[in-house]
Coordinates of N, CA and C in Angstrom, one line a residue:
X6 N -5.0 1.5 -3.9 CA -5.7 0.3 -4.3 C -7.1 0.3 -3.5
X7 N -8.0 -0.4 -4.2 CA -9.4 -0.5 -3.6 C -9.7 -2.0 -3.4
X8 N -10.2 -2.3 -2.2 CA -10.6 -3.7 -1.9 C -12.0 -3.9 -2.5
X9 N -12.1 -4.9 -3.4 CA -13.4 -5.2 -4.0 C -13.9 -6.5 -3.3
X10 N -15.1 -6.5 -2.8 CA -15.7 -7.7 -2.2 C -16.1 -8.8 -3.1
X11 N -16.2 -8.4 -4.4 CA -16.7 -9.4 -5.4 C -15.7 -10.5 -5.6
X12 N -16.1 -11.7 -6.0 CA -15.2 -12.8 -6.3 C -14.4 -13.3 -5.1
X13 N -14.9 -13.1 -4.0 CA -14.2 -13.6 -2.8 C -13.2 -12.5 -2.2
X14 N -13.2 -11.4 -2.8 CA -12.3 -10.3 -2.3 C -11.0 -10.2 -3.0
X15 N -10.6 -9.0 -3.5 CA -9.3 -8.8 -4.1 C -9.0 -7.3 -4.1
X16 N -7.8 -7.0 -4.3 CA -7.3 -5.6 -4.4 C -7.2 -5.2 -5.8
X17 N -7.8 -4.0 -6.2 CA -7.8 -3.5 -7.5 C -7.0 -2.2 -7.5
X18 N -6.2 -2.0 -8.6 CA -5.5 -0.7 -8.7 C -6.6 0.4 -9.0
X19 N -6.4 1.5 -8.2 CA -7.4 2.6 -8.3 C -6.7 3.8 -7.8
X20 N -7.3 5.0 -8.1 CA -6.8 6.3 -7.6 C -8.0 7.0 -7.0
X21 N -7.7 7.8 -6.0 CA -8.7 8.7 -5.4 C -8.9 9.8 -6.5
X22 N -10.1 10.1 -6.8 CA -10.4 11.0 -7.9 C -10.9 12.4 -7.5
X23 N -10.2 13.4 -7.9 CA -10.6 14.8 -7.7 C -10.6 15.2 -6.3
X24 N -11.2 16.4 -6.1 CA -11.3 17.0 -4.8 C -12.2 16.2 -3.9
X25 N -11.8 16.0 -2.7 CA -12.6 15.2 -1.8 C -13.2 16.1 -0.7
X26 N -14.3 15.6 -0.2 CA -15.0 16.4 0.9 C -14.1 16.4 2.1
X27 N -14.3 17.4 2.9 CA -13.6 17.5 4.2 C -14.0 16.4 5.1
X28 N -15.1 15.7 4.8 CA -15.6 14.6 5.7 C -15.4 13.3 5.0
X29 N -14.4 13.2 4.0 CA -14.3 12.0 3.3 C -13.9 10.8 4.1
X30 N -13.2 11.0 5.2 CA -12.9 9.8 6.1 C -14.1 9.2 6.7
X31 N -15.1 10.0 6.9 CA -16.4 9.5 7.4 C -17.4 9.2 6.4
X32 N -17.5 10.1 5.3 CA -18.5 9.9 4.3 C -18.1 9.1 3.1
X33 N -16.8 8.8 3.0 CA -16.3 8.0 1.9 C -15.6 8.8 0.8
X34 N -14.8 8.2 0.0 CA -14.0 8.8 -1.1 C -14.6 8.5 -2.4
X35 N -14.3 9.4 -3.4 CA -14.6 9.1 -4.8 C -13.4 8.4 -5.4
X36 N -13.5 7.2 -5.9 CA -12.4 6.4 -6.4 C -12.6 6.0 -7.8
X37 N -11.6 6.1 -8.7 CA -11.6 5.7 -10.0 C -10.8 4.4 -10.2
X38 N -11.5 3.3 -10.6 CA -10.8 2.0 -10.8 C -10.0 2.1 -12.1
X39 N -8.7 1.7 -12.1 CA -7.9 1.7 -13.3 C -8.4 0.8 -14.4
X40 N -8.5 1.3 -15.6 CA -8.9 0.5 -16.7 C -10.4 0.3 -16.8
X41 N -11.2 0.8 -15.9 CA -12.6 0.5 -15.9 C -13.5 1.7 -16.2
X42 N -12.9 2.9 -16.1 CA -13.7 4.1 -16.3 C -14.9 4.1 -15.4
X43 N -14.8 3.6 -14.3 CA -15.9 3.5 -13.3 C -15.5 4.3 -12.1
X44 N -16.3 5.3 -11.8 CA -16.1 6.1 -10.6 C -17.0 5.6 -9.5
X45 N -16.4 5.2 -8.4 CA -17.2 4.8 -7.2 C -17.2 5.9 -6.2
X46 N -18.4 6.2 -5.7 CA -18.5 7.3 -4.7 C -18.8 6.7 -3.3
X47 N -18.4 7.3 -2.3 CA -18.7 6.9 -0.9 C -17.9 5.7 -0.5
X48 N -16.7 5.5 -1.0 CA -15.9 4.3 -0.7 C -15.3 4.6 0.7
X49 N -15.5 3.7 1.7 CA -14.9 3.9 3.0 C -13.4 3.8 3.0
X50 N -12.8 4.5 3.9 CA -11.3 4.5 4.0 C -10.8 3.1 4.3
X51 N -11.5 2.3 5.0 CA -11.1 0.9 5.3 C -10.9 0.0 4.1
X52 N -11.5 0.4 2.9 CA -11.3 -0.4 1.7 C -10.3 0.2 0.8
X53 N -9.5 1.1 1.3 CA -8.4 1.8 0.5 C -7.1 1.5 1.1
X54 N -6.0 1.4 0.3 CA -4.7 1.3 0.9 C -3.7 1.9 -0.2
X55 N -2.6 2.4 0.3 CA -1.6 3.0 -0.6 C -0.8 1.9 -1.2
X56 N -0.5 2.0 -2.5 CA 0.4 1.0 -3.2 C 1.8 1.6 -3.2
X57 N 2.8 0.9 -2.6 CA 4.2 1.4 -2.6 C 4.9 0.7 -3.8
X58 N 5.5 1.5 -4.6 CA 6.3 1.0 -5.8 C 7.7 0.6 -5.4
X59 N 8.3 -0.4 -6.1 CA 9.6 -0.8 -5.8 C 10.6 0.4 -5.8
X60 N 11.5 0.4 -4.8 CA 12.5 1.4 -4.6 C 12.0 2.7 -4.1
X61 N 10.7 2.8 -3.8 CA 10.1 4.1 -3.3 C 10.6 4.3 -1.9
X62 N 11.0 5.5 -1.6 CA 11.5 5.9 -0.2 C 10.3 5.9 0.8
X63 N 10.5 5.3 1.9 CA 9.5 5.2 3.0 C 10.2 5.4 4.3
X64 N 9.4 5.6 5.4 CA 10.0 5.5 6.7 C 9.3 4.4 7.4
X65 N 10.0 3.6 8.2 CA 9.5 2.4 8.9 C 9.7 2.6 10.4
X66 N 8.7 2.3 11.1 CA 8.8 2.4 12.6 C 9.4 1.2 13.1
X67 N 10.5 1.3 13.8 CA 11.3 0.2 14.3 C 11.3 0.0 15.8
X68 N 10.3 0.6 16.5 CA 10.2 0.5 17.9 C 10.6 1.7 18.6
X69 N 10.3 1.8 19.9 CA 10.6 3.0 20.7 C 12.1 3.4 20.8
X70 N 13.0 2.4 20.8 CA 14.4 2.7 20.8 C 14.9 3.3 19.6
X71 N 14.5 2.8 18.4 CA 15.0 3.3 17.1 C 14.1 4.3 16.4
X72 N 12.8 4.3 16.7 CA 11.9 5.3 16.1 C 11.7 5.0 14.6
X73 N 11.5 6.1 13.9 CA 11.3 6.0 12.4 C 12.6 6.0 11.7
X74 N 12.8 5.0 10.7 CA 14.0 4.9 10.0 C 13.7 5.0 8.5
X75 N 14.6 5.7 7.7 CA 14.4 5.7 6.3 C 14.7 4.4 5.7
X76 N 14.0 4.0 4.6 CA 14.2 2.7 3.9 C 13.6 2.8 2.5
X77 N 13.8 1.8 1.7 CA 13.3 1.7 0.4 C 12.5 0.4 0.2
X78 N 11.4 0.5 -0.5 CA 10.5 -0.7 -0.8 C 11.3 -1.6 -1.7
X79 N 11.3 -2.9 -1.4 CA 12.0 -3.8 -2.3 C 11.1 -4.4 -3.4
X80 N 11.6 -4.8 -4.5 CA 10.8 -5.4 -5.6 C 10.3 -6.7 -5.2
X81 N 9.3 -7.2 -5.9 CA 8.7 -8.5 -5.6 C 9.8 -9.6 -5.5
X82 N 10.8 -9.6 -6.4 CA 11.8 -10.6 -6.4 C 12.5 -10.8 -5.1
X83 N 12.5 -9.8 -4.3 CA 13.2 -9.9 -3.0 C 12.2 -10.2 -1.8
X84 N 10.9 -10.3 -2.2 CA 9.9 -10.6 -1.2 C 9.2 -11.9 -1.6
X85 N 9.9 -13.1 -1.4 CA 9.3 -14.3 -1.9 C 8.0 -14.8 -1.4
X86 N 7.6 -14.2 -0.2 CA 6.3 -14.6 0.3 C 5.2 -13.7 -0.2
X87 N 5.5 -12.8 -1.1 CA 4.4 -11.9 -1.6 C 3.5 -12.6 -2.6
X88 N 2.3 -12.1 -2.7 CA 1.4 -12.6 -3.7 C 1.2 -11.5 -4.8
X89 N 1.5 -11.8 -6.0 CA 1.4 -10.8 -7.1 C 0.0 -10.9 -7.7
X90 N -0.5 -9.7 -8.0 CA -1.8 -9.6 -8.8 C -1.5 -9.5 -10.2
X91 N -2.5 -9.7 -11.0 CA -2.4 -9.6 -12.5 C -2.0 -8.2 -12.9
X92 N -2.3 -7.2 -12.1 CA -2.0 -5.8 -12.4 C -0.6 -5.4 -12.0
X93 N 0.2 -6.4 -11.4 CA 1.6 -6.1 -11.1 C 1.8 -5.7 -9.7
X94 N 0.7 -5.5 -8.9 CA 0.9 -5.1 -7.5 C 1.2 -6.4 -6.7
X95 N 1.7 -6.2 -5.5 CA 2.1 -7.4 -4.6 C 1.6 -7.1 -3.2
X96 N 1.2 -8.2 -2.6 CA 0.9 -8.1 -1.2 C 1.7 -9.1 -0.4
X97 N 2.5 -8.5 0.6 CA 3.4 -9.4 1.3 C 2.6 -10.2 2.4
X98 N 2.9 -11.4 2.6 CA 2.3 -12.2 3.6 C 3.1 -12.2 4.9
X99 N 4.3 -11.7 4.8 CA 5.1 -11.6 6.0 C 6.0 -10.3 5.8
X100 N 6.7 -9.9 6.8 CA 7.6 -8.7 6.6 C 8.6 -8.9 5.5
X101 N 8.7 -7.9 4.7 CA 9.7 -7.9 3.6 C 11.0 -7.3 3.9
X102 N 12.1 -7.7 3.3 CA 13.4 -7.0 3.5 C 13.3 -5.6 3.1
X103 N 14.0 -4.7 3.8 CA 14.1 -3.3 3.4 C 15.5 -3.0 3.3
X104 N 15.9 -2.0 2.5 CA 17.2 -1.5 2.4 C 17.3 -0.3 3.3
X105 N 18.1 -0.4 4.3 CA 18.3 0.7 5.3 C 19.6 1.3 5.0
X106 N 19.8 2.7 5.1 CA 21.0 3.3 4.8 C 22.2 2.7 5.6
X107 N 23.3 2.3 5.0 CA 24.5 1.8 5.6 C 24.2 0.7 6.6
X108 N 23.2 -0.2 6.3 CA 23.0 -1.3 7.2 C 22.6 -2.5 6.3
X109 N 22.9 -3.7 6.8 CA 22.5 -4.9 6.0 C 21.0 -5.0 5.9
X110 N 20.4 -5.8 5.0 CA 19.0 -5.9 4.8 C 18.4 -6.6 6.1
X111 N 17.2 -6.2 6.5 CA 16.5 -6.8 7.6 C 15.0 -6.6 7.4
X112 N 14.3 -7.4 8.1 CA 12.8 -7.3 8.0 C 12.3 -6.1 8.7
X113 N 11.2 -5.5 8.2 CA 10.6 -4.3 8.7 C 9.5 -4.7 9.7
X114 N 9.2 -3.8 10.6 CA 8.0 -3.9 11.4 C 6.8 -3.7 10.5
X115 N 5.7 -4.3 10.8 CA 4.5 -4.1 9.9 C 3.9 -2.8 10.0
X116 N 4.5 -1.8 9.3 CA 3.9 -0.4 9.3 C 4.9 0.5 8.6
X117 N 4.5 1.2 7.6 CA 5.4 2.1 6.9 C 4.6 3.4 6.6
X118 N 5.3 4.4 6.5 CA 4.7 5.7 6.1 C 5.6 6.4 5.2
X119 N 5.1 7.3 4.4 CA 5.9 8.1 3.5 C 6.3 9.4 4.1

């Protein structure tokens, strides 16, 4: 997703387009906004984030004692504090429940990796 500053700021669905420079983290990325056929060049990494789909497998850091734990992203219906966009994406306003193998649902630490 790409953060657009227009209209007070909002997240737009987008994809990183094509081969990127070895210096993309400093020089910016080439990004294609979904449905707009508009290629934006030099987009800073701070304006990009990964969109996690419902049930996608992720790892969540649960502190020094537990480390990284496998989990699955929950759909919007299970994250009542989330804000849905017109494109179907959601942004959680607080930690969302995760499904951890052989454990009851619990809130995740604010950080996930694939």
